[in-house]
Amino acid sequence: MERMTLLYDDLARQKGVRIVFSCGFDAAASELGLLELKRQFALRNAIPTQVDMFLELKGINKVNFATYESAVQSFANMNSLRRVRKQLYSAKLIKPREYFPDGIEPDWWNAKKSAIHKEDRMNNQWCMPYVMCDKAVVRLGQALSETRYDEKYMHATADKRDYDNERSKRANQVVSYIQSHADDSKSTYTPGHITYFPVRFGAYILLPSFLVAFAVTCVGLVFNLLAKSKFGRSILLNNPSMFTGGFVSLDRPDIDICRNVEYIQTFIGTGYTVPGEKRDTEKLDLSLQVKGPDFGYVSCSVFAVMSAMTLLRYRKSIPSGIHTPSSAFSGTPILSHLRSTEIFEFNVSCDLPVSSGNASQRSSKTEVASLKHMEQDGKMTEE
């Protein structure tokens, strides 16, 4: 993905071609969930700065062999991938940096936490870093969005500008937009209005116990060691069940098992409200929980088909070039379409209400809303 962006993004933009990577569960679920959380921040006149995603799997189904094979190849090419990323972010893309209001110092949640730890924000469940591509895709998507935003609105390039000054200008532009619409009860906030503010993104998987987390870590170390050689990769690819405890298999999935499998993604974010004439900057904590069916087959298929349909129907709203789901679909109604399928359930929990009427009047009560019945809040028409 990064290599394709480095080599062919300019050519794709010249030819008017649109290429969107990672439209299955990895990493469309994380990217679109993050977009929805950013939209919820914008509805409350706030800008997010950091978001952590926690994935919980309910029930166990077998993962397709192609996913496993892709993971093996990713581990095998880790060193070359580092070189590609270094070249990509130094020569072509702007490395995303989070926005903080003046006088606010960064306070990163997990800066001092170990890789395997109990997460107090998730009822003290054990968790560890989620090693799939979600984090890398989110970073690339934010970098693509930010770079193209600068090119379009600031006439700047990645290698010729003072980043901090330009970031401040961009912040003022988006803040001004949010302020000008804060008291407009009829205003709709699409993800495109807020997506240009990157967040520090962390991805974690929840596990039932420390022993399970430790076992997964040991398997990962063996996996990483074997993936570095051709002989080791052959062993991994010929014996997927042995190295995954039966989680990966060449057999077809059991339909009955698929019906009883679901996933829960919890996005926990923090940010700051936009200061105005009648309000000061306030810290805002917001969480979004997304529930969906079997991630390996059902949800993955829905994300892929919905992405393809959106790409076809809203082609003019998607800039030419290479994209991740967030950079491609931030200006389209894909989130509304996903909610309308009623396959996924979205729930938001926060300490500030959605802005309407007098934006200076705020409540400290917790709001829990089912987004299956909130189309009016962020409805995006085809026009």
Short mmCIF file of C-alpha atoms in Angstrom, two decimals, residues 11-12 31 38 40 42 45 75 90 93 155 163 190 241 262 270 273 280 282 313 350 355 360 371 373:
data_model
loop_
_atom_site.label_atom_id
_atom_site.label_comp_id
_atom_site.label_asym_id
_atom_site.label_seq_id
_atom_site.Cartn_x
_atom_site.Cartn_y
_atom_site.Cartn_z
CA LEU A 11 0.41 9.10 -12.03
CA ALA A 12 -3.05 8.13 -10.77
CA GLU A 31 -11.07 4.17 9.46
CA LYS A 38 -14.53 12.86 14.49
CA GLN A 40 -19.39 13.44 16.73
CA ALA A 42 -17.53 18.31 15.37
CA ASN A 45 -17.87 22.09 18.47
CA PHE A 75 6.22 -9.67 8.58
CA SER A 90 10.11 12.45 4.05
CA LEU A 93 3.54 13.15 2.44
CA HIS A 155 -0.82 25.94 -2.07
CA TYR A 163 4.78 22.93 9.33
CA THR A 190 -19.90 15.75 7.54
CA SER A 241 -3.61 -24.30 12.13
CA GLU A 262 -19.68 -10.68 16.39
CA THR A 270 -10.31 13.04 23.82
CA THR A 273 -13.98 22.38 22.47
CA ASP A 280 -13.78 28.72 26.97
CA GLU A 282 -13.06 22.55 27.62
CA ARG A 313 -21.88 6.42 -7.14
CA CYS A 350 -20.05 11.60 25.91
CA SER A 355 -24.73 21.54 19.64
CA SER A 360 -22.98 28.12 25.11
CA LEU A 371 -27.06 6.19 15.75
CA HIS A 373 -32.03 6.51 14.63
#
